[in-house]
Amino acid sequence: MADSQTIGNRTRGMGEIVDVAGKVTETAPFGNTLAEMAKTRPEIVGLTADMGRYSDILPFRDAHPDRFFNVGMAEQNLIMVAAGLAKSGKIAYCTTYSVFITRRAYDFVAIACAHSMANVKIFAGMPGLVNGYGATHQATEDINMMRGIADLTIIDPCDATEFKQVVRAVADIPGTVYVRNLRGKVPVELPEDYRFEVGKAKVLREGDGEIGIISTGYMSARGLDAAKMAESDGKNVGVLHVGTIKPFDTAGVIAFAKRYKQLIIAENHKTTGGLATLVIEALYEAGIQKPLVKIGLADSFFECGSQEYLESKYAVDIPRFMTAIRDGV
Amino acid sequence: MRSNFPPATANLEELGARALNLRRKMMHMASGKGEGYIAQGLGIADCLAAIYFHELRHDPARPDWPDRDRFLLSTGHYSIAMYAVLAEAGYLSDDELPTYGLNGSALPMSTFDETVGVEIVGGSLGHGLGQAVGMALALRLDKSSARVFCEFSDGELDEGSTWEAAMGAATFKCDNLVALIDCNGIQADGPVTVAIEPVADKMTAFGFETYEVNGNDMAALVDALGKCREPNGKPKAIVLRTTPGFGVPTIMARDRAHFVRVGNDEWDSLIEELERENG
């Protein structure tokens, strides 16, 4: 498969976040962070299922070749081998595309890993609509699937600042963790003093109580961008980043939601079964009703194309945020 | 050769007595329950006796000993046999065994790794061999001489994940891994239906050093296990041709051997049969 960097009017290949123009970025934060931390943690091993290059794990392979295993295009075996390593004292970081982890190796994640609280850390590549190869490569329902597994931690990081902390933190989170990987040139969006805490939603921006964005993954960065742009219209929009999907920070989300008249819930995922569903469940159970807009993907399969084309067509881009902020509910 | 290997010669008489003890325990565990995976358990008893009382380097007082040899039971429904051998070896108390399969028991109908001495969750078939590869790699990284023995069944050869794992074992040259393939010819719906034969040739083609034995012949088992000790860069496989219900002719004769149903009034006579046949 070509690693096409062509953008514009054609399919774009292995997904990076597209709107990085003018932003500070870090290259391959996953592999570089893992390679560095593994220097002092000999129990760390790395695995891939023929997706080393496209998951950014190669810096780890190059630094620690004896601790790197490529099992080939065999995702079930990827998870089994990782589980076996973990059950013999290793911390197994494994990588391939999100679609292949979730749709193909689900039983192995649930039983071989999560059920045993095995120290397997899954970095799932190209979650959501982050590439142009169509439904075969777009894991638009991965959060919905994975949150059905008990004892599994799920993290959807916002930017390079948070993601590097996540790569380190998961080593000490007991059991199996599913992380939505950020690959390639990853923008730096959050301030240096931002601190990831597993299970804690973080207020990135406090607004004036009119409109609050609750978001996850890099959609939180997009929400921040939209909030800044809305300042010129005299709007002061709040942003809550839900970096950990599971365990879900019910208290943090409710506290934020209570402070705003209208909510925008944004995720790089279907609007069914993901963050929006979790937020609405939490609010309903707390007896809170708010007007809200969901930004995310429909319950559908998606076509091939350039990232810009797809994000515009399926309405998960900045203009969609601006419309939601301007028009409200 | 690696250090701390099991003895070159085995006491076949003692191993035979251990296997009979396993069968006795299984019959008592199943007794009165009317059903269970007793046929598979009786069939694998000789292999488990050879593993736990001759080949495996382990210590029931230290089930988490990092340098222990691992035995992985991939067929979780063979739990009745697993509990029998864990009790015989001293991991479990004989007093616990009658709770097998009962509500709230620590000895469920399918194996979970909460049970002391059980390494993996078995039962979702096709999960064993890949985890064995991972453990073999971890032991190698730790420069441990411990080995990994992974039991799985002919029915599990239907699962594609088993073949993914087999290729992985050869790719990573896991010569500290021994696959024990219980070919008893049955699966849930009856006889094995998919064209899995020739199993030994397939394993060899997948890069394993392969032996094929009568899995109910203790001398043959011990001999094959001895050949699997060589650290020659190749994973090992022993194809075990076992007879479901071995040791109890009435169970051996049952048509539907996968999940044998036994009347409450039959157990005493079947236990007598076991003693008479093996006495």
Short mmCIF file of N, CA and C in Angstrom, two decimals, chain A residues 206-297:
data_model
loop_
_atom_site.label_atom_id
_atom_site.label_comp_id
_atom_site.label_asym_id
_atom_site.label_seq_id
_atom_site.Cartn_x
_atom_site.Cartn_y
_atom_site.Cartn_z
N GLU A 206 -12.03 27.73 29.84
CA GLU A 206 -13.26 28.07 30.57
C GLU A 206 -13.99 29.17 29.82
N GLY A 207 -15.26 28.94 29.48
CA GLY A 207 -16.02 29.93 28.73
C GLY A 207 -16.91 30.78 29.63
N ASP A 208 -17.87 31.44 28.97
CA ASP A 208 -18.73 32.36 29.72
C ASP A 208 -20.05 31.73 30.14
N GLY A 209 -20.20 30.42 29.92
CA GLY A 209 -21.41 29.75 30.37
C GLY A 209 -22.47 29.60 29.30
N GLU A 210 -22.20 30.12 28.10
CA GLU A 210 -23.19 29.95 27.02
C GLU A 210 -23.01 28.62 26.31
N ILE A 211 -21.83 28.42 25.67
CA ILE A 211 -21.60 27.21 24.89
C ILE A 211 -20.36 26.49 25.42
N GLY A 212 -20.51 25.20 25.69
CA GLY A 212 -19.39 24.38 26.14
C GLY A 212 -19.18 23.21 25.20
N ILE A 213 -17.93 23.01 24.77
CA ILE A 213 -17.60 21.87 23.91
C ILE A 213 -17.07 20.75 24.81
N ILE A 214 -17.64 19.56 24.68
CA ILE A 214 -17.10 18.36 25.34
C ILE A 214 -16.58 17.47 24.22
N SER A 215 -15.28 17.16 24.25
CA SER A 215 -14.69 16.49 23.09
C SER A 215 -13.60 15.54 23.53
N THR A 216 -13.18 14.72 22.58
CA THR A 216 -12.10 13.78 22.85
C THR A 216 -11.18 13.70 21.63
N GLY A 217 -9.98 13.15 21.85
CA GLY A 217 -9.03 13.00 20.76
C GLY A 217 -8.61 14.35 20.19
N TYR A 218 -8.19 14.32 18.93
CA TYR A 218 -7.74 15.60 18.36
C TYR A 218 -8.89 16.52 18.04
N MET A 219 -10.14 16.02 18.19
CA MET A 219 -11.28 16.93 18.05
C MET A 219 -11.28 17.97 19.16
N SER A 220 -10.60 17.68 20.25
CA SER A 220 -10.48 18.69 21.30
C SER A 220 -9.61 19.85 20.82
N ALA A 221 -8.55 19.53 20.06
CA ALA A 221 -7.71 20.59 19.50
C ALA A 221 -8.51 21.41 18.50
N ARG A 222 -9.32 20.71 17.73
CA ARG A 222 -10.17 21.40 16.77
C ARG A 222 -11.18 22.29 17.50
N GLY A 223 -11.69 21.78 18.59
CA GLY A 223 -12.62 22.58 19.40
C GLY A 223 -11.96 23.82 19.95
N LEU A 224 -10.69 23.68 20.38
CA LEU A 224 -9.94 24.85 20.87
C LEU A 224 -9.76 25.87 19.76
N ASP A 225 -9.39 25.39 18.57
CA ASP A 225 -9.22 26.30 17.43
C ASP A 225 -10.53 27.04 17.15
N ALA A 226 -11.63 26.29 17.16
CA ALA A 226 -12.93 26.91 16.87
C ALA A 226 -13.29 27.94 17.95
N ALA A 227 -12.96 27.60 19.20
CA ALA A 227 -13.27 28.53 20.30
C ALA A 227 -12.49 29.83 20.14
N LYS A 228 -11.24 29.72 19.72
CA LYS A 228 -10.44 30.93 19.50
C LYS A 228 -11.01 31.75 18.36
N MET A 229 -11.41 31.07 17.28
CA MET A 229 -11.98 31.78 16.13
C MET A 229 -13.28 32.48 16.50
N ALA A 230 -14.03 31.87 17.42
CA ALA A 230 -15.33 32.44 17.81
C ALA A 230 -15.17 33.70 18.65
N GLU A 231 -13.96 33.91 19.15
CA GLU A 231 -13.74 35.13 19.96
C GLU A 231 -14.05 36.39 19.17
N SER A 232 -13.75 36.35 17.85
CA SER A 232 -13.97 37.54 17.02
C SER A 232 -15.47 37.84 16.87
N ASP A 233 -16.30 36.85 17.16
CA ASP A 233 -17.75 37.08 17.16
C ASP A 233 -18.26 37.41 18.56
N GLY A 234 -17.32 37.62 19.45
CA GLY A 234 -17.70 37.97 20.81
C GLY A 234 -18.17 36.81 21.65
N LYS A 235 -17.85 35.59 21.20
CA LYS A 235 -18.27 34.41 21.95
C LYS A 235 -17.10 33.85 22.76
N ASN A 236 -17.40 33.40 23.94
CA ASN A 236 -16.36 32.81 24.81
C ASN A 236 -16.77 31.37 25.13
N VAL A 237 -16.25 30.46 24.30
CA VAL A 237 -16.68 29.06 24.34
C VAL A 237 -15.75 28.24 25.24
N GLY A 238 -16.31 27.41 26.09
CA GLY A 238 -15.51 26.52 26.95
C GLY A 238 -15.21 25.21 26.25
N VAL A 239 -14.09 24.57 26.64
CA VAL A 239 -13.74 23.27 26.06
C VAL A 239 -13.32 22.31 27.17
N LEU A 240 -13.98 21.16 27.22
CA LEU A 240 -13.61 20.08 28.14
C LEU A 240 -13.08 18.92 27.32
N HIS A 241 -11.85 18.50 27.61
CA HIS A 241 -11.25 17.38 26.89
C HIS A 241 -11.39 16.10 27.70
N VAL A 242 -12.10 15.12 27.13
CA VAL A 242 -12.27 13.83 27.80
C VAL A 242 -11.23 12.87 27.21
N GLY A 243 -10.02 12.93 27.74
CA GLY A 243 -8.93 12.13 27.19
C GLY A 243 -9.07 10.65 27.48
N THR A 244 -9.66 10.33 28.63
CA THR A 244 -9.92 8.92 28.95
C THR A 244 -11.39 8.64 28.71
N ILE A 245 -11.66 7.74 27.80
CA ILE A 245 -13.04 7.35 27.52
C ILE A 245 -13.53 6.35 28.56
N LYS A 246 -12.63 5.47 28.98
CA LYS A 246 -12.98 4.46 29.98
C LYS A 246 -11.78 4.25 30.89
N PRO A 247 -11.88 4.41 32.19
CA PRO A 247 -13.08 4.79 32.94
C PRO A 247 -13.50 6.22 32.63
N PHE A 248 -14.80 6.41 32.51
CA PHE A 248 -15.36 7.71 32.10
C PHE A 248 -15.48 8.62 33.32
N ASP A 249 -15.07 9.87 33.13
CA ASP A 249 -15.09 10.83 34.24
C ASP A 249 -16.48 11.45 34.34
N THR A 250 -17.40 10.68 34.88
CA THR A 250 -18.79 11.14 34.96
C THR A 250 -18.89 12.45 35.75
N ALA A 251 -18.22 12.51 36.88
CA ALA A 251 -18.33 13.70 37.73
C ALA A 251 -17.77 14.93 37.03
N GLY A 252 -16.65 14.78 36.35
CA GLY A 252 -16.03 15.92 35.66
C GLY A 252 -16.90 16.43 34.52
N VAL A 253 -17.49 15.50 33.79
CA VAL A 253 -18.35 15.89 32.67
C VAL A 253 -19.60 16.58 33.17
N ILE A 254 -20.20 16.06 34.23
CA ILE A 254 -21.43 16.68 34.75
C ILE A 254 -21.13 18.07 35.30
N ALA A 255 -20.02 18.20 36.00
CA ALA A 255 -19.68 19.52 36.57
C ALA A 255 -19.51 20.55 35.47
N PHE A 256 -18.86 20.17 34.39
CA PHE A 256 -18.66 21.08 33.26
C PHE A 256 -20.00 21.40 32.60
N ALA A 257 -20.77 20.36 32.33
CA ALA A 257 -22.03 20.54 31.61
C ALA A 257 -22.97 21.48 32.37
N LYS A 258 -22.95 21.38 33.68
CA LYS A 258 -23.84 22.23 34.49
C LYS A 258 -23.55 23.71 34.29
N ARG A 259 -22.31 24.04 33.92
CA ARG A 259 -21.91 25.44 33.83
C ARG A 259 -22.31 26.09 32.50
N TYR A 260 -22.82 25.30 31.55
CA TYR A 260 -23.10 25.83 30.21
C TYR A 260 -24.57 25.63 29.83
N LYS A 261 -25.07 26.60 29.06
CA LYS A 261 -26.48 26.51 28.63
C LYS A 261 -26.64 25.52 27.48
N GLN A 262 -25.63 25.52 26.58
CA GLN A 262 -25.70 24.62 25.42
C GLN A 262 -24.39 23.85 25.30
N LEU A 263 -24.50 22.62 24.82
CA LEU A 263 -23.31 21.78 24.68
C LEU A 263 -23.09 21.37 23.23
N ILE A 264 -21.80 21.27 22.89
CA ILE A 264 -21.40 20.66 21.62
C ILE A 264 -20.54 19.46 22.00
N ILE A 265 -20.93 18.28 21.53
CA ILE A 265 -20.14 17.07 21.83
C ILE A 265 -19.45 16.65 20.54
N ALA A 266 -18.11 16.55 20.57
CA ALA A 266 -17.36 16.33 19.33
C ALA A 266 -16.40 15.15 19.48
N GLU A 267 -16.40 14.31 18.46
CA GLU A 267 -15.52 13.13 18.49
C GLU A 267 -15.21 12.68 17.07
N ASN A 268 -14.04 12.09 16.91
CA ASN A 268 -13.65 11.50 15.63
C ASN A 268 -14.13 10.05 15.63
N HIS A 269 -15.44 9.87 15.56
CA HIS A 269 -16.08 8.57 15.79
C HIS A 269 -17.53 8.77 15.44
N LYS A 270 -18.23 7.68 15.28
CA LYS A 270 -19.68 7.81 15.09
C LYS A 270 -20.30 8.49 16.30
N THR A 271 -21.38 9.20 16.05
CA THR A 271 -22.06 9.85 17.17
C THR A 271 -22.92 8.86 17.94
N THR A 272 -22.94 7.62 17.51
CA THR A 272 -23.61 6.56 18.27
C THR A 272 -22.56 5.69 18.94
N GLY A 273 -22.73 5.46 20.22
CA GLY A 273 -21.87 4.49 20.91
C GLY A 273 -20.55 5.04 21.41
N GLY A 274 -20.26 6.29 21.14
CA GLY A 274 -18.99 6.85 21.56
C GLY A 274 -19.17 7.90 22.65
N LEU A 275 -18.42 9.00 22.52
CA LEU A 275 -18.44 10.04 23.56
C LEU A 275 -19.83 10.63 23.76
N ALA A 276 -20.53 10.93 22.65
CA ALA A 276 -21.84 11.56 22.78
C ALA A 276 -22.78 10.67 23.59
N THR A 277 -22.75 9.39 23.30
CA THR A 277 -23.61 8.45 24.02
C THR A 277 -23.25 8.43 25.50
N LEU A 278 -21.97 8.43 25.79
CA LEU A 278 -21.52 8.40 27.19
C LEU A 278 -21.95 9.67 27.93
N VAL A 279 -21.79 10.82 27.27
CA VAL A 279 -22.14 12.09 27.92
C VAL A 279 -23.64 12.14 28.17
N ILE A 280 -24.41 11.77 27.15
CA ILE A 280 -25.87 11.85 27.28
C ILE A 280 -26.36 10.90 28.38
N GLU A 281 -25.79 9.71 28.42
CA GLU A 281 -26.13 8.75 29.50
C GLU A 281 -25.86 9.36 30.87
N ALA A 282 -24.68 9.97 30.99
CA ALA A 282 -24.29 10.52 32.29
C ALA A 282 -25.21 11.66 32.70
N LEU A 283 -25.52 12.54 31.72
CA LEU A 283 -26.39 13.68 32.03
C LEU A 283 -27.80 13.20 32.39
N TYR A 284 -28.30 12.25 31.62
CA TYR A 284 -29.67 11.78 31.87
C TYR A 284 -29.76 11.16 33.26
N GLU A 285 -28.78 10.34 33.58
CA GLU A 285 -28.81 9.68 34.89
C GLU A 285 -28.68 10.68 36.03
N ALA A 286 -28.05 11.83 35.74
CA ALA A 286 -27.92 12.87 36.77
C ALA A 286 -29.11 13.83 36.74
N GLY A 287 -30.07 13.57 35.87
CA GLY A 287 -31.26 14.41 35.81
C GLY A 287 -31.01 15.76 35.15
N ILE A 288 -30.02 15.83 34.27
CA ILE A 288 -29.68 17.10 33.62
C ILE A 288 -30.08 17.02 32.15
N GLN A 289 -30.80 18.04 31.70
CA GLN A 289 -31.16 18.09 30.30
C GLN A 289 -30.64 19.39 29.71
N LYS A 290 -29.86 19.29 28.65
CA LYS A 290 -29.27 20.47 28.01
C LYS A 290 -29.49 20.36 26.52
N PRO A 291 -29.72 21.50 25.85
CA PRO A 291 -29.70 21.45 24.39
C PRO A 291 -28.28 21.13 23.92
N LEU A 292 -28.16 20.25 22.96
CA LEU A 292 -26.81 19.87 22.52
C LEU A 292 -26.76 19.55 21.04
N VAL A 293 -25.55 19.72 20.51
CA VAL A 293 -25.25 19.37 19.11
C VAL A 293 -24.17 18.31 19.13
N LYS A 294 -24.33 17.28 18.31
CA LYS A 294 -23.30 16.24 18.20
C LYS A 294 -22.50 16.44 16.92
N ILE A 295 -21.19 16.57 17.06
CA ILE A 295 -20.31 16.60 15.89
C ILE A 295 -19.56 15.28 15.86
N GLY A 296 -19.74 14.58 14.77
CA GLY A 296 -19.12 13.27 14.64
C GLY A 296 -19.66 12.61 13.39
N LEU A 297 -19.45 11.33 13.29
CA LEU A 297 -19.77 10.62 12.06
C LEU A 297 -21.12 9.91 12.17
#
